[in-house]
Amino acid sequence: MKNIITHTKTLKYSDGTLTNIQDDIAIEFPLTIIIDGEEFATMVCSPTHLEELVIGFLAAEGLIRLSSDIEHISIDESLGFAYINLKNKQSINKDFYSKRFIGSCCGKSRQFYFHNDARTAKTIQRTTTLTIDQCFHLMKLMQEQSTDFKQTGGVHNAALCTSDELIISRTDIGRHNALDKIYGYCLQKKMPRTDKVLAFSGRLSSEVLLKVAKIGIGIILSKSAPTTLGIDLANDLGITMVGFIRQNQLNVYSHPERIILNHAQL
């Protein structure tokens, strides 16, 4: 597993003075996924937990349901290739899956959204509840793990949590990738997810909410803002979205019945 941070010579201006410094920079790593000998996608990511990333990504795309659906996986980090053989061989339907570049920030085309995401996103029926204090506590735990962000300012963080504790955290230059790493971890560990919570550093967009629905988690907490379509999807998919968790404040945008204040529902 490669390092997520490198260093570069930088000319810094501060308080009227120019200084030569060594700056910490987040690594951007292209990973091309080959499925049964056929190129499927190239992702731009941080070069950590790549097997989790690939497994989570393939599950989110609907190519697998379980990690056991993969017959073999090998990752050549030196060349940037992930080779996957599926147990059930399938030719990739070009109407649903075309060669595409999935960047670290932006998402997929609307055609891809309608054809595939609608097929794989789950409506959340059952999940846990959280108190307001637990929301703040889990966000604090996630941020305490965010050492790479503190160094570079150039990555996103996601954490898989119970109502009281952080289970694992994952970092990536792409917010969607960080969630795929969480998904891949859950599939590898065969971990139930209806009672879990996601803490997240990024914007709560429609694509993030679709990713959360695919993972099967009913509460997402973020320090950042939502979008209108993100809120609409959270309501439609049964997901509780809590944003702007900062300085003893937060906003509950959807399904507030799962967020409890002083043992009384909001």
Short mmCIF file of N, CA, C and O in Angstrom, two decimals, residues 144-261:
data_model
loop_
_atom_site.label_atom_id
_atom_site.label_comp_id
_atom_site.label_asym_id
_atom_site.label_seq_id
_atom_site.Cartn_x
_atom_site.Cartn_y
_atom_site.Cartn_z
N GLU A 144 -10.90 13.43 14.31
CA GLU A 144 -9.66 13.10 15.01
C GLU A 144 -8.81 12.10 14.20
O GLU A 144 -7.59 12.06 14.36
N GLN A 145 -9.46 11.31 13.35
CA GLN A 145 -8.75 10.35 12.50
C GLN A 145 -8.23 10.98 11.21
O GLN A 145 -7.52 10.33 10.44
N SER A 146 -8.59 12.24 10.96
CA SER A 146 -8.35 12.87 9.66
C SER A 146 -6.97 13.53 9.60
O SER A 146 -6.84 14.70 9.24
N THR A 147 -5.93 12.78 9.93
CA THR A 147 -4.59 13.36 9.96
C THR A 147 -4.10 13.75 8.57
O THR A 147 -3.39 14.75 8.41
N ASP A 148 -4.46 12.96 7.54
CA ASP A 148 -4.02 13.29 6.18
C ASP A 148 -4.65 14.58 5.69
O ASP A 148 -4.01 15.36 4.97
N PHE A 149 -5.90 14.83 6.07
CA PHE A 149 -6.53 16.11 5.70
C PHE A 149 -5.83 17.27 6.40
O PHE A 149 -5.61 18.32 5.80
N LYS A 150 -5.49 17.08 7.67
CA LYS A 150 -4.82 18.15 8.39
C LYS A 150 -3.48 18.49 7.76
O LYS A 150 -3.06 19.65 7.78
N GLN A 151 -2.81 17.50 7.18
CA GLN A 151 -1.52 17.74 6.54
C GLN A 151 -1.66 18.38 5.18
O GLN A 151 -0.86 19.25 4.81
N THR A 152 -2.65 17.95 4.39
CA THR A 152 -2.71 18.34 2.98
C THR A 152 -3.90 19.25 2.64
O THR A 152 -3.82 20.03 1.69
N GLY A 153 -5.00 19.12 3.38
CA GLY A 153 -6.23 19.83 3.01
C GLY A 153 -6.83 19.34 1.71
O GLY A 153 -7.74 19.96 1.17
N GLY A 154 -6.34 18.18 1.18
CA GLY A 154 -6.73 17.75 -0.15
C GLY A 154 -7.40 16.40 -0.23
O GLY A 154 -7.43 15.80 -1.30
N VAL A 155 -7.95 15.90 0.87
CA VAL A 155 -8.60 14.59 0.86
C VAL A 155 -9.93 14.66 1.59
O VAL A 155 -10.21 15.61 2.32
N HIS A 156 -10.74 13.62 1.36
CA HIS A 156 -12.00 13.45 2.07
C HIS A 156 -11.88 12.26 3.01
O HIS A 156 -11.07 11.36 2.80
N ASN A 157 -12.72 12.27 4.03
CA ASN A 157 -12.72 11.19 5.01
C ASN A 157 -14.13 10.66 5.22
O ASN A 157 -15.11 11.42 5.18
N ALA A 158 -14.21 9.35 5.42
CA ALA A 158 -15.47 8.70 5.77
C ALA A 158 -15.18 7.71 6.88
O ALA A 158 -14.12 7.09 6.92
N ALA A 159 -16.13 7.57 7.80
CA ALA A 159 -15.96 6.65 8.92
C ALA A 159 -17.21 5.82 9.08
O ALA A 159 -18.33 6.34 9.01
N LEU A 160 -17.02 4.53 9.30
CA LEU A 160 -18.11 3.61 9.63
C LEU A 160 -18.19 3.53 11.14
O LEU A 160 -17.20 3.27 11.81
N CYS A 161 -19.40 3.76 11.66
CA CYS A 161 -19.56 3.88 13.11
C CYS A 161 -20.74 3.05 13.60
O CYS A 161 -21.68 2.77 12.86
N THR A 162 -20.68 2.70 14.89
CA THR A 162 -21.88 2.33 15.63
C THR A 162 -22.47 3.63 16.18
O THR A 162 -21.97 4.73 15.89
N SER A 163 -23.49 3.54 17.00
CA SER A 163 -24.06 4.77 17.58
C SER A 163 -23.12 5.43 18.56
O SER A 163 -23.28 6.62 18.87
N ASP A 164 -22.10 4.71 19.04
CA ASP A 164 -21.19 5.25 20.05
C ASP A 164 -19.72 5.26 19.66
O ASP A 164 -18.94 6.03 20.23
N GLU A 165 -19.31 4.40 18.70
CA GLU A 165 -17.89 4.21 18.44
C GLU A 165 -17.59 4.24 16.95
O GLU A 165 -18.44 3.90 16.12
N LEU A 166 -16.36 4.60 16.63
CA LEU A 166 -15.85 4.54 15.27
C LEU A 166 -15.27 3.14 15.03
O LEU A 166 -14.46 2.67 15.82
N ILE A 167 -15.70 2.49 13.95
CA ILE A 167 -15.21 1.16 13.62
C ILE A 167 -13.96 1.27 12.75
O ILE A 167 -12.90 0.75 13.08
N ILE A 168 -14.09 1.93 11.60
CA ILE A 168 -12.93 2.19 10.73
C ILE A 168 -13.12 3.53 10.06
O ILE A 168 -14.26 4.02 9.91
N SER A 169 -12.04 4.15 9.62
CA SER A 169 -12.12 5.35 8.80
C SER A 169 -11.30 5.14 7.54
O SER A 169 -10.32 4.39 7.55
N ARG A 170 -11.71 5.77 6.46
CA ARG A 170 -11.01 5.67 5.18
C ARG A 170 -10.86 7.06 4.57
O ARG A 170 -11.73 7.92 4.72
N THR A 171 -9.75 7.25 3.86
CA THR A 171 -9.39 8.54 3.29
C THR A 171 -9.17 8.40 1.79
O THR A 171 -8.62 7.40 1.33
N ASP A 172 -9.59 9.42 1.03
CA ASP A 172 -9.33 9.41 -0.41
C ASP A 172 -9.49 10.83 -0.95
O ASP A 172 -10.21 11.65 -0.37
N ILE A 173 -8.81 11.09 -2.07
CA ILE A 173 -9.00 12.39 -2.72
C ILE A 173 -10.42 12.52 -3.27
O ILE A 173 -10.92 13.62 -3.46
N GLY A 174 -11.07 11.39 -3.54
CA GLY A 174 -12.45 11.39 -4.03
C GLY A 174 -13.42 11.02 -2.92
O GLY A 174 -13.26 9.97 -2.29
N ARG A 175 -14.42 11.85 -2.70
CA ARG A 175 -15.37 11.55 -1.62
C ARG A 175 -16.13 10.26 -1.91
O ARG A 175 -16.43 9.49 -1.00
N HIS A 176 -16.45 10.00 -3.20
CA HIS A 176 -17.14 8.75 -3.53
C HIS A 176 -16.23 7.55 -3.28
O HIS A 176 -16.69 6.49 -2.84
N ASN A 177 -14.94 7.72 -3.55
CA ASN A 177 -13.99 6.63 -3.32
C ASN A 177 -13.89 6.27 -1.84
O ASN A 177 -13.78 5.09 -1.48
N ALA A 178 -13.90 7.29 -0.98
CA ALA A 178 -13.84 7.01 0.46
C ALA A 178 -15.02 6.16 0.89
O ALA A 178 -14.88 5.23 1.70
N LEU A 179 -16.21 6.42 0.33
CA LEU A 179 -17.39 5.61 0.65
C LEU A 179 -17.28 4.21 0.05
O LEU A 179 -17.70 3.22 0.68
N ASP A 180 -16.72 4.09 -1.15
CA ASP A 180 -16.53 2.76 -1.74
C ASP A 180 -15.58 1.91 -0.89
O ASP A 180 -15.76 0.70 -0.78
N LYS A 181 -14.57 2.53 -0.31
CA LYS A 181 -13.65 1.79 0.56
C LYS A 181 -14.40 1.26 1.79
O LYS A 181 -14.16 0.13 2.23
N ILE A 182 -15.29 2.07 2.33
CA ILE A 182 -16.12 1.62 3.45
C ILE A 182 -17.00 0.44 3.01
O ILE A 182 -17.11 -0.57 3.72
N TYR A 183 -17.62 0.56 1.85
CA TYR A 183 -18.49 -0.50 1.33
C TYR A 183 -17.69 -1.79 1.13
O TYR A 183 -18.13 -2.88 1.52
N GLY A 184 -16.51 -1.67 0.52
CA GLY A 184 -15.68 -2.84 0.31
C GLY A 184 -15.28 -3.52 1.60
O GLY A 184 -15.28 -4.75 1.70
N TYR A 185 -14.97 -2.73 2.62
CA TYR A 185 -14.64 -3.28 3.94
C TYR A 185 -15.83 -4.07 4.49
O TYR A 185 -15.66 -5.19 5.00
N CYS A 186 -17.02 -3.49 4.41
CA CYS A 186 -18.21 -4.16 4.93
C CYS A 186 -18.46 -5.49 4.22
O CYS A 186 -18.81 -6.49 4.85
N LEU A 187 -18.27 -5.50 2.90
CA LEU A 187 -18.49 -6.74 2.15
C LEU A 187 -17.45 -7.79 2.49
O LEU A 187 -17.77 -8.97 2.64
N GLN A 188 -16.19 -7.37 2.61
CA GLN A 188 -15.15 -8.32 2.97
C GLN A 188 -15.38 -8.93 4.35
O GLN A 188 -15.13 -10.12 4.56
N LYS A 189 -15.85 -8.12 5.28
CA LYS A 189 -16.08 -8.58 6.65
C LYS A 189 -17.46 -9.17 6.86
O LYS A 189 -17.79 -9.61 7.97
N LYS A 190 -18.30 -9.16 5.80
CA LYS A 190 -19.68 -9.64 5.88
C LYS A 190 -20.41 -8.96 7.05
O LYS A 190 -21.08 -9.60 7.87
N MET A 191 -20.27 -7.67 7.12
CA MET A 191 -20.75 -6.89 8.25
C MET A 191 -22.17 -6.38 8.02
O MET A 191 -22.45 -5.73 7.01
N PRO A 192 -23.11 -6.65 8.93
CA PRO A 192 -24.44 -6.05 8.84
C PRO A 192 -24.34 -4.53 8.91
O PRO A 192 -23.48 -3.98 9.62
N ARG A 193 -25.23 -3.83 8.19
CA ARG A 193 -25.06 -2.39 8.08
C ARG A 193 -26.29 -1.59 8.50
O ARG A 193 -26.22 -0.36 8.57
N THR A 194 -27.41 -2.25 8.77
CA THR A 194 -28.61 -1.49 9.10
C THR A 194 -28.49 -0.74 10.42
O THR A 194 -29.19 0.25 10.64
N ASP A 195 -27.60 -1.20 11.30
CA ASP A 195 -27.44 -0.53 12.59
C ASP A 195 -26.21 0.37 12.62
O ASP A 195 -25.80 0.83 13.69
N LYS A 196 -25.62 0.64 11.45
CA LYS A 196 -24.41 1.44 11.39
C LYS A 196 -24.72 2.87 10.96
O LYS A 196 -25.81 3.18 10.46
N VAL A 197 -23.73 3.75 11.15
CA VAL A 197 -23.84 5.17 10.82
C VAL A 197 -22.59 5.55 10.02
O VAL A 197 -21.51 5.01 10.26
N LEU A 198 -22.75 6.46 9.07
CA LEU A 198 -21.61 7.01 8.35
C LEU A 198 -21.34 8.43 8.81
O LEU A 198 -22.26 9.26 8.84
N ALA A 199 -20.09 8.71 9.15
CA ALA A 199 -19.63 10.08 9.37
C ALA A 199 -18.77 10.45 8.16
O ALA A 199 -17.97 9.63 7.69
N PHE A 200 -18.92 11.67 7.67
CA PHE A 200 -18.41 12.01 6.34
C PHE A 200 -17.95 13.46 6.34
O PHE A 200 -18.53 14.31 7.02
N SER A 201 -16.93 13.74 5.54
CA SER A 201 -16.41 15.10 5.49
C SER A 201 -16.96 15.93 4.35
O SER A 201 -16.82 17.15 4.33
N GLY A 202 -17.57 15.27 3.36
CA GLY A 202 -17.89 15.95 2.11
C GLY A 202 -19.30 16.49 2.00
O GLY A 202 -20.16 16.27 2.86
N ARG A 203 -19.54 17.15 0.87
CA ARG A 203 -20.86 17.67 0.54
C ARG A 203 -21.84 16.52 0.35
O ARG A 203 -21.50 15.47 -0.20
N LEU A 204 -23.07 16.71 0.78
CA LEU A 204 -24.11 15.67 0.71
C LEU A 204 -24.91 15.85 -0.58
O LEU A 204 -26.03 16.32 -0.59
N SER A 205 -24.29 15.43 -1.68
CA SER A 205 -24.90 15.56 -3.00
C SER A 205 -25.76 14.34 -3.31
O SER A 205 -25.79 13.35 -2.56
N SER A 206 -26.43 14.37 -4.46
CA SER A 206 -27.26 13.24 -4.87
C SER A 206 -26.43 11.98 -5.05
O SER A 206 -26.85 10.88 -4.67
N GLU A 207 -25.23 12.12 -5.60
CA GLU A 207 -24.40 10.93 -5.83
C GLU A 207 -23.92 10.32 -4.52
O GLU A 207 -23.82 9.10 -4.40
N VAL A 208 -23.63 11.16 -3.55
CA VAL A 208 -23.25 10.64 -2.24
C VAL A 208 -24.41 9.89 -1.62
O VAL A 208 -24.25 8.79 -1.06
N LEU A 209 -25.62 10.45 -1.70
CA LEU A 209 -26.79 9.78 -1.11
C LEU A 209 -27.09 8.46 -1.81
O LEU A 209 -27.46 7.47 -1.16
N LEU A 210 -26.90 8.40 -3.12
CA LEU A 210 -27.08 7.13 -3.82
C LEU A 210 -26.05 6.10 -3.35
O LEU A 210 -26.37 4.92 -3.16
N LYS A 211 -24.83 6.55 -3.13
CA LYS A 211 -23.79 5.65 -2.65
C LYS A 211 -24.15 5.12 -1.25
O LYS A 211 -23.98 3.93 -0.97
N VAL A 212 -24.64 5.99 -0.39
CA VAL A 212 -25.03 5.58 0.97
C VAL A 212 -26.17 4.55 0.89
O VAL A 212 -26.17 3.55 1.63
N ALA A 213 -27.12 4.79 -0.01
CA ALA A 213 -28.23 3.84 -0.16
C ALA A 213 -27.73 2.48 -0.64
O ALA A 213 -28.21 1.44 -0.20
N LYS A 214 -26.77 2.48 -1.55
CA LYS A 214 -26.22 1.22 -2.04
C LYS A 214 -25.50 0.45 -0.93
O LYS A 214 -25.58 -0.77 -0.85
N ILE A 215 -24.79 1.18 -0.08
CA ILE A 215 -24.13 0.53 1.05
C ILE A 215 -25.16 -0.07 2.01
O ILE A 215 -24.95 -1.11 2.60
N GLY A 216 -26.32 0.61 2.14
CA GLY A 216 -27.39 0.11 2.99
C GLY A 216 -27.39 0.69 4.38
O GLY A 216 -27.84 0.04 5.33
N ILE A 217 -26.90 1.93 4.53
CA ILE A 217 -26.83 2.60 5.82
C ILE A 217 -27.86 3.73 5.86
O ILE A 217 -28.01 4.47 4.88
N GLY A 218 -28.53 3.89 6.99
CA GLY A 218 -29.67 4.78 7.07
C GLY A 218 -29.42 6.15 7.65
O GLY A 218 -30.31 7.00 7.63
N ILE A 219 -28.21 6.42 8.18
CA ILE A 219 -27.90 7.74 8.74
C ILE A 219 -26.53 8.17 8.24
O ILE A 219 -25.56 7.42 8.36
N ILE A 220 -26.46 9.39 7.69
CA ILE A 220 -25.17 9.95 7.31
C ILE A 220 -25.01 11.31 7.98
O ILE A 220 -25.92 12.14 7.95
N LEU A 221 -23.84 11.51 8.59
CA LEU A 221 -23.50 12.74 9.28
C LEU A 221 -22.38 13.43 8.52
O LEU A 221 -21.43 12.78 8.09
N SER A 222 -22.47 14.74 8.36
CA SER A 222 -21.42 15.46 7.65
C SER A 222 -21.23 16.85 8.25
O SER A 222 -22.17 17.46 8.75
N LYS A 223 -20.00 17.34 8.14
CA LYS A 223 -19.72 18.71 8.54
C LYS A 223 -20.08 19.68 7.42
O LYS A 223 -20.07 20.89 7.63
N SER A 224 -20.43 19.15 6.24
CA SER A 224 -20.64 19.98 5.06
C SER A 224 -22.12 20.13 4.71
O SER A 224 -23.00 19.65 5.42
N ALA A 225 -22.36 20.79 3.59
CA ALA A 225 -23.71 21.18 3.18
C ALA A 225 -24.36 20.11 2.30
O ALA A 225 -23.67 19.30 1.66
N PRO A 226 -25.69 20.10 2.25
CA PRO A 226 -26.40 19.24 1.30
C PRO A 226 -26.68 19.99 0.01
O PRO A 226 -26.45 21.20 -0.10
N THR A 227 -27.17 19.25 -1.00
CA THR A 227 -27.74 19.86 -2.19
C THR A 227 -29.23 19.53 -2.22
O THR A 227 -29.70 18.65 -1.50
N THR A 228 -29.97 20.21 -3.08
CA THR A 228 -31.42 20.00 -3.14
C THR A 228 -31.76 18.57 -3.55
O THR A 228 -32.61 17.92 -2.94
N LEU A 229 -31.08 18.07 -4.59
CA LEU A 229 -31.37 16.71 -5.03
C LEU A 229 -30.89 15.69 -4.01
O LEU A 229 -31.51 14.64 -3.84
N GLY A 230 -29.82 16.01 -3.29
CA GLY A 230 -29.38 15.15 -2.20
C GLY A 230 -30.46 14.99 -1.15
O GLY A 230 -30.73 13.88 -0.66
N ILE A 231 -31.09 16.10 -0.77
CA ILE A 231 -32.18 16.05 0.22
C ILE A 231 -33.36 15.26 -0.33
O ILE A 231 -33.96 14.43 0.37
N ASP A 232 -33.72 15.51 -1.59
CA ASP A 232 -34.85 14.79 -2.21
C ASP A 232 -34.60 13.28 -2.19
O ASP A 232 -35.49 12.48 -1.85
N LEU A 233 -33.39 12.87 -2.55
CA LEU A 233 -33.07 11.45 -2.58
C LEU A 233 -33.04 10.86 -1.17
O LEU A 233 -33.47 9.72 -0.96
N ALA A 234 -32.52 11.61 -0.22
CA ALA A 234 -32.51 11.13 1.17
C ALA A 234 -33.92 10.86 1.65
O ALA A 234 -34.19 9.83 2.30
N ASN A 235 -34.83 11.75 1.35
CA ASN A 235 -36.24 11.54 1.72
C ASN A 235 -36.81 10.33 1.01
O ASN A 235 -37.48 9.49 1.62
N ASP A 236 -36.55 10.19 -0.29
CA ASP A 236 -37.10 9.09 -1.07
C ASP A 236 -36.53 7.74 -0.66
O ASP A 236 -37.24 6.73 -0.67
N LEU A 237 -35.24 7.73 -0.29
CA LEU A 237 -34.55 6.47 -0.01
C LEU A 237 -34.54 6.10 1.46
O LEU A 237 -33.93 5.11 1.85
N GLY A 238 -35.18 6.89 2.31
CA GLY A 238 -35.30 6.55 3.71
C GLY A 238 -34.04 6.80 4.51
O GLY A 238 -33.80 6.12 5.51
N ILE A 239 -33.25 7.79 4.10
CA ILE A 239 -31.97 8.07 4.75
C ILE A 239 -32.07 9.35 5.57
O ILE A 239 -32.58 10.36 5.09
N THR A 240 -31.58 9.29 6.80
CA THR A 240 -31.50 10.48 7.65
C THR A 240 -30.21 11.22 7.33
O THR A 240 -29.12 10.66 7.47
N MET A 241 -30.34 12.45 6.88
CA MET A 241 -29.19 13.27 6.49
C MET A 241 -29.01 14.39 7.51
O MET A 241 -29.92 15.20 7.72
N VAL A 242 -27.84 14.44 8.14
CA VAL A 242 -27.51 15.49 9.10
C VAL A 242 -26.28 16.22 8.60
O VAL A 242 -25.22 15.61 8.39
N GLY A 243 -26.40 17.52 8.37
CA GLY A 243 -25.29 18.30 7.84
C GLY A 243 -24.91 19.48 8.72
O GLY A 243 -25.55 19.75 9.73
N PHE A 244 -23.85 20.16 8.30
CA PHE A 244 -23.33 21.33 9.01
C PHE A 244 -23.11 21.03 10.50
O PHE A 244 -23.48 21.84 11.36
N ILE A 245 -22.51 19.87 10.79
CA ILE A 245 -22.23 19.51 12.19
C ILE A 245 -20.95 20.24 12.60
O ILE A 245 -19.83 19.77 12.35
N ARG A 246 -21.14 21.40 13.20
CA ARG A 246 -20.00 22.27 13.53
C ARG A 246 -20.34 23.09 14.77
O ARG A 246 -21.44 23.62 14.89
N GLN A 247 -19.38 23.18 15.69
CA GLN A 247 -19.46 24.11 16.81
C GLN A 247 -20.81 24.04 17.54
O GLN A 247 -21.50 25.03 17.72
N ASN A 248 -21.17 22.81 17.91
CA ASN A 248 -22.37 22.57 18.69
C ASN A 248 -23.66 22.94 17.95
O ASN A 248 -24.68 23.27 18.56
N GLN A 249 -23.61 22.88 16.61
CA GLN A 249 -24.79 23.09 15.79
C GLN A 249 -24.87 22.00 14.73
O GLN A 249 -23.85 21.44 14.31
N LEU A 250 -26.09 21.71 14.29
CA LEU A 250 -26.29 20.78 13.18
C LEU A 250 -27.67 21.01 12.58
O LEU A 250 -28.54 21.62 13.21
N ASN A 251 -27.85 20.52 11.36
CA ASN A 251 -29.15 20.59 10.68
C ASN A 251 -29.57 19.18 10.26
O ASN A 251 -28.76 18.44 9.69
N VAL A 252 -30.83 18.83 10.54
CA VAL A 252 -31.37 17.53 10.13
C VAL A 252 -32.27 17.79 8.92
O VAL A 252 -33.29 18.47 9.03
N TYR A 253 -31.90 17.23 7.77
CA TYR A 253 -32.57 17.55 6.51
C TYR A 253 -33.61 16.52 6.09
O TYR A 253 -34.46 16.82 5.23
N SER A 254 -33.55 15.32 6.61
CA SER A 254 -34.49 14.28 6.18
C SER A 254 -34.64 13.24 7.29
O SER A 254 -33.73 13.03 8.08
N HIS A 255 -35.80 12.64 7.35
CA HIS A 255 -36.13 11.58 8.32
C HIS A 255 -35.61 11.91 9.73
O HIS A 255 -34.81 11.17 10.30
N PRO A 256 -36.11 13.01 10.31
CA PRO A 256 -35.63 13.43 11.63
C PRO A 256 -36.08 12.53 12.76
O PRO A 256 -35.60 12.68 13.89
N GLU A 257 -36.95 11.56 12.49
CA GLU A 257 -37.44 10.68 13.55
C GLU A 257 -36.32 9.83 14.15
O GLU A 257 -36.47 9.28 15.24
N ARG A 258 -35.18 9.73 13.46
CA ARG A 258 -34.07 8.92 13.98
C ARG A 258 -33.11 9.74 14.85
O ARG A 258 -32.16 9.17 15.40
N ILE A 259 -33.31 11.04 14.93
CA ILE A 259 -32.43 11.91 15.73
C ILE A 259 -33.20 12.36 16.97
O ILE A 259 -34.28 12.94 16.87
N ILE A 260 -32.64 12.08 18.13
CA ILE A 260 -33.36 12.25 19.40
C ILE A 260 -32.68 13.29 20.26
O ILE A 260 -31.45 13.33 20.41
N LEU A 261 -33.49 14.17 20.85
CA LEU A 261 -33.00 15.18 21.78
C LEU A 261 -33.68 14.95 23.13
O LEU A 261 -34.90 14.99 23.24
#
